[in-house]
Tab-separated table of C-alpha atoms in Angstrom:
chain	number	residue	atom	x	y	z
A	15	MET	CA	6.692	-14.035	-4.858
A	16	GLY	CA	5.656	-16.902	-2.586
A	17	VAL	CA	6.948	-15.148	0.545
A	18	ILE	CA	5.050	-11.975	-0.350
A	19	LYS	CA	1.800	-13.866	-0.903
A	20	ALA	CA	2.281	-15.790	2.343
A	21	ARG	CA	2.723	-12.501	4.202
A	22	ASP	CA	-0.401	-11.098	2.556
A	23	ALA	CA	-2.423	-14.140	3.689
A	24	LEU	CA	-1.234	-13.724	7.286
A	25	VAL	CA	-1.954	-9.977	7.275
A	26	ARG	CA	-5.474	-10.537	5.948
A	27	ASN	CA	-6.230	-13.167	8.588
A	28	ARG	CA	-4.876	-10.915	11.334
A	29	VAL	CA	-7.123	-8.067	10.174
A	30	ARG	CA	-10.159	-10.373	10.153
A	31	LEU	CA	-9.467	-11.553	13.707
A	32	ILE	CA	-8.930	-8.025	15.025
A	33	THR	CA	-12.127	-6.838	13.355
A	34	HIS	CA	-14.022	-9.747	14.885
A	35	ILE	CA	-12.646	-9.084	18.377
A	36	ARG	CA	-13.516	-5.388	18.190
A	37	SER	CA	-16.990	-6.166	16.877
A	38	VAL	CA	-17.821	-8.718	19.569
A	39	SER	CA	-16.551	-6.419	22.329
A	40	LYS	CA	-18.591	-3.548	20.981
A	41	THR	CA	-21.821	-5.579	21.029
A	42	CYS	CA	-21.284	-6.084	24.765
A	43	GLY	CA	-20.851	-2.369	25.339
A	44	TYR	CA	-17.050	-2.291	25.459
A	45	ARG	CA	-14.757	-0.493	23.059
A	46	ILE	CA	-11.106	-1.385	22.486
A	47	PRO	CA	-9.067	1.842	22.058
A	48	LYS	CA	-7.410	2.554	18.733
A	49	CYS	CA	-3.884	1.220	18.440
A	50	SER	CA	-1.479	-0.064	15.822
A	51	THR	CA	-2.112	-3.541	14.445
A	52	GLY	CA	1.232	-4.727	15.767
A	53	SER	CA	0.461	-3.668	19.358
A	54	PHE	CA	-3.156	-4.909	19.383
A	55	SER	CA	-2.425	-8.215	21.150
A	56	LYS	CA	-0.700	-6.332	23.998
A	57	ARG	CA	-3.275	-3.559	24.502
A	58	ALA	CA	-6.529	-5.403	23.847
A	59	PRO	CA	-6.595	-7.921	26.790
A	60	GLU	CA	-7.100	-5.246	29.455
A	61	HIS	CA	-10.209	-3.981	27.640
A	62	ILE	CA	-11.892	-7.357	27.098
A	63	PRO	CA	-14.952	-7.893	29.362
A	64	LYS	CA	-14.796	-10.832	31.780
A	65	GLU	CA	-17.705	-12.640	30.164
A	66	LEU	CA	-15.830	-12.743	26.843
A	67	LYS	CA	-12.330	-13.629	28.028
A	68	ASP	CA	-12.637	-17.394	27.571
A	69	SER	CA	-13.755	-17.000	23.938
A	70	ILE	CA	-11.583	-14.038	22.914
A	71	GLU	CA	-8.252	-14.748	24.624
A	72	PRO	CA	-7.414	-17.620	22.198
A	73	LEU	CA	-8.073	-15.222	19.318
A	74	ILE	CA	-5.761	-12.603	20.822
A	75	LEU	CA	-3.048	-15.239	21.220
A	76	THR	CA	-3.527	-16.134	17.547
A	77	VAL	CA	-3.211	-12.456	16.578
A	78	ASP	CA	0.050	-12.290	18.561
A	79	HIS	CA	1.338	-15.443	16.835
A	80	LEU	CA	0.417	-14.029	13.406
A	81	THR	CA	2.248	-10.792	14.224
A	82	ILE	CA	5.412	-12.745	15.080
A	83	LYS	CA	5.197	-14.719	11.820
A	84	ILE	CA	4.587	-11.549	9.788
A	85	LYS	CA	7.714	-9.978	11.303
A	86	GLU	CA	9.693	-13.088	10.343
A	87	LEU	CA	8.455	-12.820	6.746
A	88	ASN	CA	9.289	-9.105	6.742
A	89	ARG	CA	12.886	-10.027	7.555
A	90	GLN	CA	12.908	-12.586	4.736
A	91	ILE	CA	11.580	-9.984	2.301
A	92	ARG	CA	14.294	-7.506	3.306
A	93	LYS	CA	16.894	-10.219	2.647
A	94	LEU	CA	15.323	-10.953	-0.744
A	95	CYS	CA	15.633	-7.276	-1.625
A	96	GLU	CA	19.405	-7.721	-1.334
A	97	LYS	CA	19.205	-10.228	-4.213
A	98	TYR	CA	17.362	-7.648	-6.323
A	99	PRO	CA	19.510	-4.491	-6.098
A	100	GLU	CA	17.051	-2.593	-8.317
A	101	THR	CA	14.679	-2.487	-5.358
A	102	HIS	CA	17.019	-0.027	-3.635
A	103	LYS	CA	16.221	2.556	-6.294
A	104	LEU	CA	12.516	2.174	-5.610
A	105	LEU	CA	12.931	2.371	-1.834
A	106	GLN	CA	14.028	5.987	-2.234
A	107	VAL	CA	10.365	7.006	-2.526
A	108	PRO	CA	8.791	7.606	0.930
A	109	GLY	CA	5.918	5.203	1.533
A	110	VAL	CA	7.408	2.516	-0.704
A	111	GLY	CA	8.695	-0.247	1.550
A	112	PRO	CA	10.480	-3.536	0.853
A	113	VAL	CA	7.217	-5.427	0.215
A	114	THR	CA	6.015	-2.935	-2.428
A	115	ALA	CA	9.455	-2.588	-4.023
A	116	LEU	CA	9.986	-6.344	-4.311
A	117	ALA	CA	6.424	-6.985	-5.544
A	118	TYR	CA	6.879	-4.268	-8.180
A	119	VAL	CA	10.185	-5.703	-9.439
A	120	LEU	CA	8.909	-9.299	-9.541
A	121	THR	CA	5.652	-8.329	-11.251
A	122	ILE	CA	7.189	-6.070	-13.899
A	123	ASP	CA	10.170	-8.428	-14.384
A	124	ASP	CA	11.650	-6.632	-17.415
A	125	PRO	CA	11.178	-2.836	-17.275
A	126	TYR	CA	12.411	-2.394	-20.860
A	127	ARG	CA	9.346	-4.118	-22.310
A	128	PHE	CA	7.537	-0.845	-21.578
A	129	PRO	CA	8.777	1.825	-24.036
A	130	LYS	CA	7.083	4.561	-21.984
A	131	SER	CA	6.815	4.775	-18.208
A	132	ARG	CA	3.236	6.024	-18.509
A	133	GLN	CA	2.196	2.589	-19.748
A	134	LEU	CA	2.682	1.218	-16.223
A	135	GLY	CA	-0.455	2.944	-14.965
A	136	ALA	CA	-2.599	1.079	-17.480
A	137	TYR	CA	-0.688	-2.193	-17.019
A	138	ILE	CA	-1.392	-2.224	-13.281
A	139	GLY	CA	-5.003	-1.135	-13.786
A	140	LEU	CA	-4.777	2.348	-12.280
A	141	THR	CA	-6.009	4.318	-15.282
A	142	PRO	CA	-9.703	5.321	-15.525
A	143	LYS	CA	-11.980	3.746	-18.085
A	144	ARG	CA	-13.502	6.056	-20.725
A	145	ASP	CA	-17.050	6.300	-22.029
A	146	GLN	CA	-16.861	8.243	-25.281
A	147	SER	CA	-19.913	8.949	-27.397
A	148	GLY	CA	-20.117	11.939	-29.672
A	149	LYS	CA	-19.195	15.000	-27.644
A	150	CYS	CA	-19.488	13.042	-24.399
A	151	ASP	CA	-16.257	11.821	-22.815
A	152	LYS	CA	-16.962	10.455	-19.335
A	153	GLN	CA	-14.153	9.353	-17.044
A	154	LEU	CA	-15.186	6.196	-15.192
A	155	ARG	CA	-13.587	4.136	-12.448
A	156	ILE	CA	-10.128	2.644	-12.857
A	157	SER	CA	-9.895	-0.462	-15.039
A	158	LYS	CA	-8.479	-2.700	-12.246
A	159	ALA	CA	-6.596	-4.718	-14.853
A	160	GLY	CA	-3.343	-6.485	-14.073
A	161	ASN	CA	-1.980	-7.566	-10.690
A	162	SER	CA	-4.540	-6.692	-7.989
A	163	TYR	CA	-2.078	-7.169	-5.119
A	164	LEU	CA	0.507	-4.774	-6.557
A	165	ARG	CA	-2.273	-2.278	-7.283
A	166	ALA	CA	-3.438	-2.478	-3.653
A	167	LEU	CA	0.134	-1.940	-2.411
A	168	LEU	CA	0.571	1.160	-4.575
A	169	VAL	CA	-2.773	2.591	-3.454
A	170	SER	CA	-1.663	2.010	0.139
A	171	CYS	CA	1.491	4.003	-0.653
A	172	GLY	CA	-0.737	6.739	-2.055
A	173	HIS	CA	-2.763	6.876	1.175
A	174	TYR	CA	0.450	7.202	3.185
A	175	ILE	CA	1.801	10.031	1.043
A	176	ILE	CA	-1.360	12.158	1.321
A	177	GLY	CA	-1.854	11.179	4.975
A	178	PRO	CA	-0.661	13.056	8.088
A	179	PHE	CA	2.779	11.411	8.086
A	180	GLY	CA	3.529	11.840	4.381
A	181	PRO	CA	6.583	14.087	3.819
A	182	ASP	CA	6.282	17.178	1.645
A	183	SER	CA	6.824	16.373	-2.040
A	184	ASP	CA	5.319	16.932	-5.481
A	185	LEU	CA	3.435	13.654	-5.091
A	186	ARG	CA	1.867	14.841	-1.839
A	187	LYS	CA	0.936	18.241	-3.293
A	188	TYR	CA	-0.673	16.529	-6.272
A	189	GLY	CA	-2.714	14.169	-4.094
A	190	VAL	CA	-3.754	16.846	-1.590
A	191	SER	CA	-4.931	19.105	-4.424
A	192	ILE	CA	-7.221	16.334	-5.713
A	193	ALA	CA	-8.539	15.538	-2.217
A	194	ALA	CA	-9.240	19.247	-1.651
A	195	ARG	CA	-11.753	19.266	-4.501
A	196	GLY	CA	-14.090	17.404	-2.171
A	197	GLY	CA	-16.955	15.239	-3.234
A	198	LYS	CA	-17.675	11.607	-2.570
A	199	ASN	CA	-14.591	9.450	-1.940
A	200	ALA	CA	-12.261	12.415	-2.581
A	201	LYS	CA	-9.382	10.981	-0.524
A	202	LYS	CA	-9.768	7.578	-2.138
A	203	ARG	CA	-9.607	9.103	-5.622
A	204	ALA	CA	-6.563	11.130	-4.575
A	205	ALA	CA	-4.774	8.019	-3.273
A	206	VAL	CA	-5.453	6.171	-6.544
A	207	ALA	CA	-4.202	9.136	-8.580
A	208	VAL	CA	-1.009	9.267	-6.501
A	209	ALA	CA	-0.620	5.475	-6.857
A	210	ARG	CA	-0.729	5.896	-10.639
A	211	LYS	CA	2.028	8.532	-10.402
A	212	ILE	CA	4.082	6.225	-8.171
A	213	ALA	CA	3.794	3.355	-10.677
A	214	VAL	CA	5.224	5.615	-13.373
A	215	LEU	CA	7.873	7.127	-11.092
A	216	LEU	CA	9.174	3.734	-9.942
A	217	HIS	CA	9.658	2.656	-13.552
A	218	GLN	CA	11.591	5.855	-14.303
A	219	LEU	CA	13.828	5.323	-11.274
A	220	TRP	CA	14.403	1.685	-12.244
A	221	VAL	CA	15.539	2.354	-15.812
A	222	GLY	CA	17.162	5.733	-15.108
A	223	GLU	CA	20.345	6.717	-13.365
A	224	LYS	CA	19.153	9.811	-11.490
A	225	PRO	CA	18.304	9.551	-7.768
A	226	TYR	CA	14.792	10.301	-6.567
A	227	ASN	CA	13.997	13.987	-6.172
A	228	PRO	CA	10.812	14.589	-4.115
A	229	PHE	CA	10.328	17.826	-6.043
A	230	TYR	CA	11.110	16.400	-9.478
A	231	LYS	CA	8.250	18.256	-11.148
A	232	SER	CA	9.343	21.606	-9.727
A	233	ALA	CA	12.936	20.910	-10.788
A	234	ALA	CA	11.799	20.133	-14.342
A	235	VAL	CA	9.965	23.464	-14.552
A	236	CYS	CA	13.033	25.356	-13.298
A	237	THR	CA	15.347	23.764	-15.887
A	238	ALA	CA	12.904	24.266	-18.769
């Protein structure tokens, strides 16, 4: 878990630096075009104003150095996944990468201590709180219990699945249907709901023998 936490620390620091560079440039009337985090250190220099180069170039070099170190840790994490063959079952789900799969396996440790897969949603803190009083039964925000880092990784997976690059699947249809209801933070709620489904699905794949079927819900209805 140490390698995963080290990677998280580097990623967070890289995000802070990039945000700072963009913010400072913007205050001087310059805007750095959108680009991937990994390519930022290559694309940003040509958009930095002359009066800011002396102060921002060292930060860009640091971002580049952090990117190199993050890639090195990514390679270490992929190697660690080889030591935990159960991660290969979890990697079948689009959006779930080596970092999420390994963090899930190390956090859960023993999947058989959960009699029901649905318990994983509550364990990771992805289930909504309830406010019950008489006939009133309000659904509040998620409990945020358990491992916050794993929860954030799963929510990130949820955002990917309902995003423009997410492949068609029952998970995507479920998330898109929630986002389509509209309202404040609709996409965020949809991503959390999908993350809860992913937490349950990963446990089922881990303890089961069947391969991942992106249309598992549809298949269950057909066989019923």
